[in-house]
Coordinates of N, CA and C in Angstrom, one line a residue:
H280 N 4.5 -0.5 10.8 CA 4.8 -1.4 9.7 C 3.6 -2.4 9.0
S281 N 2.5 -1.7 9.8 CA 1.0 -2.2 9.1 C 1.0 -1.4 7.8
L282 N 1.0 -0.2 8.2 CA 0.4 0.5 7.3 C 1.5 0.1 6.0
E283 N 2.5 0.0 6.1 CA 3.8 0.1 5.0 C 3.5 -1.4 4.5
V284 N 3.3 -2.2 5.1 CA 3.1 -3.7 4.4 C 1.8 -3.8 3.7
A285 N 0.3 -3.1 4.0 CA -0.7 -3.4 3.7 C -0.5 -2.5 1.9
T286 N 0.3 -1.2 2.5 CA -0.1 -0.2 1.3 C 0.8 -0.9 0.0
I287 N 1.9 -1.3 0.3 CA 3.0 -2.1 -0.5 C 2.4 -3.3 -1.2
S288 N 2.0 -4.4 -0.1 CA 1.5 -5.3 -0.7 C 0.3 -5.6 -1.6
S289 N -0.6 -4.0 -1.2 CA -1.8 -4.1 -1.9 C -1.6 -3.9 -3.5
I290 N -0.6 -2.9 -3.6 CA -0.1 -2.2 -4.5 C 0.5 -3.0 -6.0
I291 N 1.4 -4.2 -5.1 CA 1.9 -5.1 -5.9 C 1.1 -6.1 -6.4
A292 N -0.1 -6.6 -5.3 CA -1.1 -7.5 -5.6 C -1.9 -7.3 -6.6
T293 N -2.3 -5.7 -6.6 CA -3.3 -5.3 -7.7 C -2.4 -5.1 -9.2
A294 N -1.1 -4.7 -9.3 CA -0.7 -4.8 -10.4 C -0.3 -5.7 -11.1
L295 N -0.1 -7.0 -10.2 CA 0.2 -8.3 -11.0 C -1.2 -8.9 -11.1
G296 N -1.9 -9.0 -10.3 CA -3.5 -9.7 -10.1 C -4.4 -8.9 -11.1
T297 N -4.3 -7.8 -11.7 CA -4.9 -7.4 -13.1 C -5.2 -8.1 -14.3
P298 N -3.6 -7.7 -14.7 CA -3.6 -8.7 -15.6 C -3.7 -10.2 -15.8
A299 N -3.3 -10.5 -14.4 CA -3.4 -12.3 -14.5 C -5.2 -12.7 -14.5
A300 N -5.9 -11.5 -13.8 CA -7.2 -11.8 -13.9 C -8.1 -11.5 -15.2
M301 N -7.5 -10.6 -15.9 CA -7.9 -10.5 -17.5 C -7.3 -11.8 -18.4
A302 N -6.4 -12.2 -18.2 CA -5.9 -13.5 -19.1 C -6.8 -14.6 -18.6
L303 N -7.3 -15.0 -17.4 CA -8.1 -15.8 -17.0 C -9.2 -15.9 -17.6
A304 N -9.7 -14.4 -17.4 CA -11.4 -14.2 -17.8 C -11.2 -14.4 -19.3
R305 N -10.3 -14.0 -20.4 CA -10.8 -13.7 -21.2 C -9.9 -14.7 -22.4
R306 N -8.6 -15.4 -22.1 CA -7.9 -16.1 -22.7 C -7.9 -18.1 -22.2
R307 N -7.9 -18.7 -23.3 CA -8.0 -19.9 -22.9 C -6.5 -20.5 -23.4
F308 N -5.9 -21.1 -22.6 CA -4.4 -21.8 -22.4 C -4.5 -22.8 -21.5
A309 N -3.5 -23.8 -21.9 CA -2.9 -24.9 -21.2 C -2.9 -24.5 -19.8
G310 N -3.3 -25.0 -18.5 CA -3.0 -24.7 -17.2 C -3.9 -24.0 -16.7
R311 N -5.1 -23.2 -17.3 CA -5.9 -22.4 -16.8 C -6.6 -23.0 -16.2
G312 N -7.2 -24.1 -15.9 CA -7.7 -24.6 -14.8 C -7.0 -25.0 -13.6
A313 N -5.8 -25.0 -13.5 CA -5.2 -25.6 -12.6 C -4.6 -24.0 -11.7
I314 N -4.7 -22.9 -12.7 CA -4.3 -22.1 -12.0 C -5.7 -21.1 -11.1
D315 N -6.6 -21.7 -11.9 CA -7.8 -21.3 -11.0 C -8.3 -22.0 -9.8
L316 N -7.8 -23.1 -10.1 CA -7.7 -23.7 -8.7 C -6.7 -23.8 -7.6
T317 N -5.7 -23.1 -7.9 CA -4.9 -22.8 -7.0 C -4.9 -21.8 -6.7
V318 N -5.7 -20.6 -7.0 CA -6.3 -19.5 -6.9 C -7.3 -19.4 -5.6
V319 N -8.3 -20.3 -6.0 CA -9.2 -20.7 -5.3 C -8.8 -21.1 -3.6
T320 N -7.7 -22.2 -3.8 CA -7.4 -23.2 -2.9 C -6.6 -22.2 -1.8
S321 N -5.8 -20.8 -2.3 CA -5.3 -20.2 -1.4 C -6.4 -19.2 -0.6
L322 N -7.5 -19.2 -1.4 CA -8.4 -18.3 -0.5 C -9.2 -19.5 0.7
T323 N -9.4 -20.7 0.3 CA -10.1 -21.3 1.1 C -9.6 -22.0 2.2
A324 N -8.0 -22.1 2.0 CA -7.2 -22.9 2.9 C -7.2 -21.9 4.4
P325 N -7.3 -22.6 5.1 CA -7.1 -22.3 6.6 C -5.9 -21.5 6.7
T326 N -6.2 -20.5 7.8 CA -4.9 -19.5 7.3 C -3.6 -20.0 8.3
V327 N -3.8 -20.7 9.1 CA -2.9 -21.6 10.0 C -2.0 -22.4 9.2
V328 N -2.6 -22.8 8.0 CA -2.1 -24.0 7.3 C -1.2 -22.9 6.3
V329 N -1.8 -21.8 5.5 CA -1.0 -21.1 4.6 C -0.1 -20.6 5.6
G330 N 0.0 -19.9 6.7 CA 1.2 -19.3 7.8 C 2.4 -20.4 7.8
A331 N 1.8 -21.7 8.2 CA 2.9 -22.8 8.2 C 3.8 -23.0 7.2
S332 N 2.9 -23.0 6.1 CA 3.8 -23.4 4.7 C 4.7 -22.3 4.3
L333 N 4.2 -20.9 4.6 CA 5.3 -19.7 4.3 C 6.4 -19.8 5.1
L334 N 6.1 -20.3 6.5 CA 7.1 -20.5 7.4 C 8.0 -21.7 7.3
G335 N 7.6 -22.4 6.3 CA 8.5 -23.6 6.4 C 9.4 -23.4 5.3
L336 N 8.8 -22.8 4.3 CA 9.2 -22.3 2.6 C 10.2 -21.6 3.0
F337 N 10.2 -20.2 3.9 CA 11.2 -19.4 4.4 C 12.4 -19.8 5.4
I338 N 12.2 -21.3 5.8 CA 13.1 -21.9 6.9 C 14.1 -22.7 5.6
A339 N 13.1 -23.6 4.7 CA 13.9 -24.0 3.7 C 14.8 -23.3 2.8
L340 N 14.5 -22.2 2.7 CA 15.1 -21.2 1.8 C 16.3 -20.7 2.7
S341 N 15.8 -20.6 3.7 CA 17.2 -19.8 4.8 C 17.0 -18.2 4.8
V342 N 15.5 -18.0 4.6 CA 15.5 -16.4 4.4 C 14.9 -16.0 6.0
P343 N 15.7 -14.9 6.4 CA 15.5 -14.5 7.9 C 14.1 -13.8 8.1
R344 N 13.4 -13.9 9.1 CA 12.1 -13.5 8.9 C 12.2 -12.2 9.4
G345 N 11.5 -11.4 8.9 CA 11.2 -9.9 9.4 C 9.7 -9.0 8.2
L346 N 10.5 -7.9 8.1 CA 9.5 -7.1 7.7 C 9.2 -7.4 5.8
T347 N 10.5 -8.3 5.2 CA 10.3 -8.6 3.8 C 9.5 -10.0 3.8
T348 N 9.4 -10.8 4.7 CA 8.9 -12.2 4.9 C 7.3 -12.1 4.9
I349 N 7.1 -10.7 5.7 CA 5.8 -10.4 5.8 C 5.4 -9.8 4.5
L350 N 5.8 -9.1 4.2 CA 5.5 -8.6 2.6 C 5.3 -9.3 1.7
I351 N 6.1 -10.3 1.5 CA 6.1 -11.3 0.3 C 4.9 -12.3 0.8
A352 N 4.5 -12.6 2.3 CA 3.4 -13.4 3.0 C 1.8 -12.6 2.2
H353 N 2.0 -11.0 2.6 CA 0.6 -10.7 2.5 C 0.6 -10.5 0.5
V354 N 1.4 -10.4 0.1 CA 1.5 -10.1 -1.4 C 0.8 -11.5 -1.9
A355 N 1.0 -12.8 -1.5 CA 0.6 -14.2 -1.8 C -0.6 -14.5 -1.7
F356 N -1.0 -13.8 -0.4 CA -2.6 -14.1 -0.3 C -3.6 -13.0 -0.6
N357 N -2.8 -11.6 -0.9 CA -3.8 -10.7 -1.6 C -3.8 -10.8 -3.0
L358 N -2.7 -11.5 -3.4 CA -3.1 -11.7 -5.0 C -4.0 -12.6 -5.7
A359 N -4.5 -13.7 -4.7 CA -5.9 -14.4 -5.1 C -6.9 -13.6 -4.7
I360 N -7.0 -12.7 -4.0 CA -8.2 -11.8 -3.7 C -8.3 -11.0 -5.0
V361 N -7.3 -9.8 -5.4 CA -7.3 -9.3 -6.7 C -7.8 -9.8 -7.6
I362 N -7.2 -11.3 -8.0 CA -7.8 -11.9 -9.1 C -9.1 -12.3 -9.0
I363 N -9.8 -12.8 -8.1 CA -11.0 -13.0 -7.9 C -12.0 -12.1 -8.1
V364 N -11.7 -10.6 -7.4 CA -12.6 -9.9 -7.5 C -12.5 -8.9 -8.9
V365 N -11.6 -9.0 -9.5 CA -11.3 -8.4 -10.6 C -12.0 -9.1 -12.0
Q366 N -11.8 -10.7 -12.0 CA -12.6 -11.4 -12.4 C -13.9 -11.3 -12.5
A367 N -14.5 -11.4 -11.3 CA -15.7 -10.8 -11.4 C -16.5 -9.8 -12.0
R368 N -15.8 -8.9 -11.9 CA -15.9 -7.3 -12.5 C -15.8 -7.7 -14.0
L369 N -15.0 -8.4 -14.5 CA -14.7 -8.8 -16.0 C -15.9 -9.7 -16.5
S370 N -16.2 -10.5 -15.4 CA -17.4 -11.3 -16.1 C -18.7 -10.9 -16.2
G371 N -18.9 -9.5 -16.1 CA -20.2 -8.8 -16.2 C -19.8 -7.6 -17.2
L372 N -18.7 -7.9 -17.7 CA -18.4 -6.5 -19.1 C -18.8 -6.8 -20.2
D373 N -19.5 -6.3 -20.7 CA -20.0 -6.5 -22.3 C -19.0 -6.3 -23.2
H374 N -18.5 -7.2 -23.7 CA -17.3 -7.3 -24.7 C -17.9 -6.6 -26.2
S375 N -19.2 -6.4 -26.3 CA -19.6 -5.8 -27.6 C -19.1 -4.3 -27.4
L376 N -18.9 -3.9 -26.2 CA -18.1 -2.3 -26.0 C -17.0 -2.2 -26.6
E377 N -15.9 -3.2 -26.3 CA -14.8 -3.2 -27.1 C -14.5 -3.2 -28.6
E378 N -15.8 -4.1 -28.7 CA -15.7 -4.6 -30.5 C -16.5 -3.0 -31.0
A379 N -17.1 -2.5 -30.3 CA -17.6 -1.1 -30.9 C -16.9 0.0 -31.1
A380 N -15.7 0.0 -30.2 CA -14.3 1.2 -30.2 C -13.7 0.6 -31.3
A381 N -13.5 -0.9 -31.6 CA -12.5 -1.2 -32.5 C -13.5 -0.6 -34.0
D382 N -14.5 -0.7 -34.2 CA -15.3 -0.4 -35.1 C -15.2 1.1 -35.4
L383 N -14.9 1.9 -34.4 CA -14.9 3.5 -34.6 C -13.5 3.8 -34.7
G384 N -12.6 3.0 -34.8 CA -11.1 3.1 -35.5 C -10.3 3.4 -33.9
A385 N -10.7 2.7 -32.9 CA -9.9 2.4 -32.1 C -8.7 1.6 -32.0
T386 N -7.4 1.5 -31.6 CA -6.5 0.5 -31.6 C -6.5 -0.4 -30.4
P387 N -6.3 -1.5 -30.2 CA -6.5 -2.2 -29.0 C -6.0 -1.5 -27.6
W388 N -4.7 -0.6 -27.9 CA -4.3 -0.4 -26.5 C -5.3 1.0 -26.2
V389 N -5.8 1.7 -27.3 CA -6.8 2.9 -27.1 C -7.8 2.3 -26.6
G390 N -8.4 1.4 -27.1 CA -9.5 0.6 -26.5 C -9.8 0.4 -25.3
F391 N -8.3 -0.4 -24.8 CA -8.3 -0.7 -23.3 C -8.4 0.4 -22.5
W392 N -7.5 1.3 -22.8 CA -7.4 2.7 -21.4 C -8.6 3.1 -21.7
K393 N -9.4 3.4 -23.1 CA -10.6 4.2 -23.0 C -11.9 3.7 -22.6
V394 N -11.9 2.2 -23.0 CA -13.1 1.7 -23.1 C -13.0 0.5 -21.6
T395 N -12.2 -0.4 -21.8 CA -12.2 -1.4 -20.6 C -11.6 -1.3 -19.5
M396 N -10.6 -0.6 -19.3 CA -10.0 0.2 -18.1 C -11.1 0.9 -17.0
P397 N -11.6 2.1 -18.1 CA -12.6 2.9 -16.9 C -13.6 1.8 -16.6
L398 N -14.1 1.0 -17.3 CA -15.6 0.0 -16.7 C -14.6 -1.0 -15.7
I399 N -13.4 -1.5 -15.7 CA -13.0 -2.3 -14.7 C -12.4 -1.8 -13.7
L400 N -12.2 -0.1 -13.7 CA -11.8 0.3 -12.7 C -11.9 0.2 -11.2
P401 N -13.8 0.4 -10.8 CA -14.3 0.2 -9.7 C -13.8 -1.2 -9.1
G402 N -13.6 -2.2 -10.0 CA -13.2 -3.6 -9.6 C -11.7 -3.9 -9.0
I403 N -11.2 -3.1 -9.8 CA -9.5 -3.1 -9.2 C -9.5 -1.9 -8.1
F404 N -10.0 -0.9 -8.3 CA -10.2 -0.2 -6.7 C -10.5 -1.3 -5.5
S405 N -11.8 -2.1 -5.8 CA -12.3 -2.6 -4.7 C -11.3 -3.7 -4.1
A406 N -10.6 -4.4 -5.3 CA -9.7 -5.4 -4.9 C -8.4 -4.8 -4.4
F407 N -8.1 -3.5 -4.5 CA -7.2 -3.1 -3.9 C -7.3 -2.6 -2.4
L408 N -8.8 -2.2 -2.2 CA -9.2 -1.8 -0.6 C -9.4 -2.9 0.2
L409 N -9.8 -3.8 -0.4 CA -10.1 -5.4 0.2 C -8.9 -5.8 0.7
S410 N -7.6 -5.8 -0.3 CA -6.3 -6.3 0.3 C -5.7 -5.8 1.2
F411 N -6.0 -4.1 0.8 CA -5.3 -3.4 2.1 C -6.3 -3.6 3.5
A412 N -7.3 -4.0 3.5 CA -7.9 -4.4 4.8 C -7.8 -5.4 5.5
L413 N -7.6 -6.5 4.5 CA -7.3 -7.8 5.1 C -6.0 -7.6 5.7
S414 N -5.0 -7.1 4.7 CA -3.4 -6.9 4.9 C -3.2 -6.3 6.3
I415 N -4.0 -5.1 6.8 CA -3.6 -4.4 7.8 C -4.5 -5.1 9.2
D416 N -5.3 -6.2 8.6 CA -5.9 -6.9 10.0 C -5.3 -8.1 10.4
D417 N -4.5 -8.7 9.4 CA -4.1 -10.1 9.5 C -3.2 -10.4 10.9
Y418 N -3.5 -11.5 11.3 CA -2.4 -11.7 12.9 C -2.1 -12.8 12.4
I419 N -3.0 -14.1 12.2 CA -2.5 -15.3 12.3 C -1.2 -15.6 11.0
I420 N -1.1 -15.3 9.8 CA -0.1 -15.8 9.0 C 0.9 -14.8 9.2
T421 N 0.7 -13.3 9.8 CA 1.9 -12.8 9.9 C 2.9 -13.0 11.5
S422 N 2.1 -13.9 12.1 CA 2.7 -14.3 13.5 C 3.6 -15.3 12.9
F423 N 3.2 -16.1 11.9 CA 4.2 -17.5 11.6 C 5.6 -16.7 10.7
V424 N 5.5 -15.5 10.3 CA 6.7 -15.2 9.2 C 7.1 -13.8 10.0
A425 N 6.8 -13.0 10.7 CA 7.2 -12.0 11.3 C 8.6 -11.7 12.0
G426 N 8.9 -12.9 12.8 CA 10.1 -12.8 13.6 C 10.0 -12.1 14.7
Q427 N 10.8 -11.0 14.6 CA 10.9 -10.0 15.6 C 10.5 -8.8 15.3
T428 N 9.4 -8.2 13.9 CA 8.9 -7.4 13.5 C 7.4 -7.2 14.1
L429 N 7.0 -6.2 14.6 CA 6.1 -6.0 15.1 C 5.0 -5.1 14.0
T430 N 4.1 -5.7 14.0 CA 2.8 -4.9 13.5 C 1.4 -4.6 14.1
F431 N 0.8 -4.1 13.7 CA -0.7 -3.8 14.7 C -1.2 -4.6 15.6
P432 N -1.4 -5.7 14.1 CA -2.5 -6.7 15.1 C -1.3 -7.5 16.1
L433 N -0.4 -7.8 15.8 CA 0.7 -8.4 17.0 C 1.0 -7.6 17.9
W434 N 1.2 -6.4 17.9 CA 1.1 -5.3 19.2 C -0.1 -5.4 20.2
V435 N -1.5 -5.3 19.6 CA -2.6 -5.5 20.2 C -3.0 -7.0 20.8
A436 N -2.3 -8.1 20.1 CA -2.4 -9.3 20.7 C -1.4 -9.2 22.0
G437 N -0.3 -8.6 21.9 CA 0.3 -8.6 23.0 C 0.1 -7.8 24.1
A438 N -0.4 -6.4 24.0 CA -0.9 -5.5 24.8 C -2.2 -5.9 25.7
V439 N -3.2 -6.6 25.2 CA -4.1 -7.0 25.8 C -3.9 -8.1 26.8
K440 N -2.9 -8.6 26.8 CA -2.4 -9.5 28.2 C -2.2 -8.9 29.5
V441 N -1.8 -7.6 29.1 CA -2.2 -6.8 30.6 C -3.0 -5.6 30.6
G442 N -3.9 -5.6 29.4 CA -4.7 -4.6 29.6 C -4.9 -4.1 28.2
I443 N -6.1 -3.3 27.8 CA -6.3 -2.6 26.8 C -5.7 -1.1 26.5
P444 N -4.5 -0.9 25.9 CA -4.3 0.4 25.9 C -5.0 1.4 25.1
P445 N -5.1 2.5 25.4 CA -5.9 3.6 24.6 C -5.6 3.7 22.9
Q446 N -4.6 3.5 22.6 CA -3.8 3.4 21.3 C -4.8 2.4 20.4
V447 N -5.4 1.5 21.1 CA -6.1 0.5 20.3 C -7.5 1.1 20.0
F448 N -8.1 1.9 20.8 CA -9.8 2.7 20.7 C -9.1 3.4 19.7
V449 N -8.1 4.2 19.6 CA -8.1 5.3 18.3 C -7.4 5.0 17.3
M450 N -6.6 3.6 17.2 CA -6.7 3.4 15.7 C -8.1 2.5 15.2
G451 N -8.8 1.8 16.2 CA -9.9 1.4 15.9 C -10.8 2.6 15.2
T452 N -10.8 3.8 16.1 CA -11.7 4.4 15.2 C -11.3 4.9 14.1
L453 N -10.1 5.4 14.0 CA -9.5 5.7 12.4 C -9.6 4.9 11.7
I454 N -9.3 3.9 11.9 CA -9.6 2.5 10.6 C -11.1 2.3 10.4
F455 N -11.7 2.8 11.2 CA -13.6 2.5 10.6 C -13.8 3.9 9.9
F456 N -13.7 5.3 10.5 CA -13.9 6.2 9.7 C -13.1 6.3 8.1
S457 N -12.0 5.9 8.2 CA -11.0 5.7 6.9 C -12.2 4.9 6.1
G458 N -12.5 3.7 6.3 CA -13.1 3.2 5.8 C -14.2 3.4 5.5
V459 N -15.4 4.2 5.9 CA -16.2 5.0 5.6 C -16.1 5.8 4.3
L460 N -15.1 6.5 4.4 CA -14.5 7.5 3.7 C -14.3 6.7 2.2
I461 N -13.4 5.7 2.1 CA -13.5 4.9 1.2 C -14.5 4.2 0.3
A462 N -15.2 3.8 1.1 CA -16.5 3.2 0.7 C -17.4 4.4 0.1
A463 N -17.5 5.5 0.4 CA -17.8 6.4 -0.4 C -17.3 7.1 -1.5
A464 N -16.1 7.2 -1.5 CA -15.0 6.9 -2.8 C -15.2 6.1 -3.9
A465 N -15.7 4.8 -3.6 CA -15.7 3.7 -4.2 C -17.2 3.9 -4.7
L466 N -18.1 4.6 -4.2 CA -19.6 4.4 -4.3 C -19.5 5.6 -5.9
I467 N -18.9 6.6 -5.4 CA -18.7 7.7 -6.3 C -18.1 7.3 -7.7
L468 N -16.8 6.4 -7.5 CA -16.2 6.0 -8.9 C -17.3 4.7 -9.6
Q469 N -18.2 4.4 -8.5 CA -19.0 3.5 -9.6 C -19.9 4.3 -10.3
K470 N -20.5 5.1 -9.9 CA -21.5 5.9 -10.2 C -20.8 6.6 -11.7
R471 N -19.8 7.0 -11.5 CA -18.9 7.6 -12.7 C -18.5 6.7 -13.8
S472 N -18.3 5.3 -13.4 CA -18.3 4.2 -14.4 C -19.1 4.1 -15.0
D473 N -20.8 3.6 -14.6 CA -21.9 3.5 -14.5 C -22.1 4.7 -15.8
R474 N -21.8 5.9 -15.4 CA -22.1 7.4 -16.7 C -21.1 6.8 -17.9
H475 N -19.9 6.3 -17.6 CA -18.9 6.4 -18.7 C -20.0 5.3 -19.5
L476 N -20.4 4.1 -19.3 CA -20.4 2.9 -20.0 C -22.0 3.8 -20.8
K477 N -22.8 4.4 -20.0 CA -24.0 4.9 -21.0 C -23.4 5.7 -22.1
N478 N -22.3 6.6 -21.6 CA -22.0 7.5 -22.7 C -21.6 6.7 -24.1
I479 N -20.8 5.4 -23.7 CA -20.2 4.9 -24.8 C -21.4 3.8 -25.5
A480 N -22.3 3.5 -25.0 CA -23.6 2.9 -25.5 C -24.2 4.0 -26.4
A481 N -24.2 5.4 -26.1 CA -25.1 6.2 -26.6 C -24.2 6.6 -27.9
E482 N -22.7 6.9 -28.0 CA -21.9 6.4 -28.8 C -22.0 5.8 -29.9
D483 N -22.2 4.6 -29.5 CA -22.4 3.2 -30.3 C -23.6 3.5 -31.2
D484 N -24.5 3.9 -30.5 CA -26.0 4.0 -30.9 C -26.2 5.1 -31.9
W485 N -25.3 6.1 -31.8 CA -25.3 7.1 -32.4 C -24.6 6.8 -34.0
A486 N -23.1 5.7 -34.1 CA -22.7 5.5 -34.8 C -23.3 4.7 -35.6

């Protein structure tokens, strides 16, 4: 359940949060400040408050608690994480590169996929990994909306009452080494993005 929820919620949050971050970072529209405030508030609010609020919402809507409510809750807090991380990546992006691509004949769609997307991909990847890590590790919010569904943190919390089972150490080791491998992959992706940026700059200078 933990792997299923973490994977699906991170994918959904990344797919929704990336275009939202681009809109917030590059467009001016009514309500932008309110949206930014909502995103920041969802991250800074205590997890107990977030969990209790979601529980109240599901009870008011008569939604039975289970795997679906866990997924909705994880998408809710992962979405804010993705927006902030991708926005940070976009804030350091040189907009002149997109203008250079347009000067060289690229359409907005081609410019996005050939220039913008490779440059913000490390940020998107980082947002996905951070969302996945926080989702698979979440206990407080999940405990409010889980119902009878058991995730790994909930299972550990119940198991340690009678002793720590060996599965906890096995899963901890797997999560640690998986994190190391993913961090190495992120570093490689970052280096490729930097090389791509240098190549674009070189082509622009040549043009």
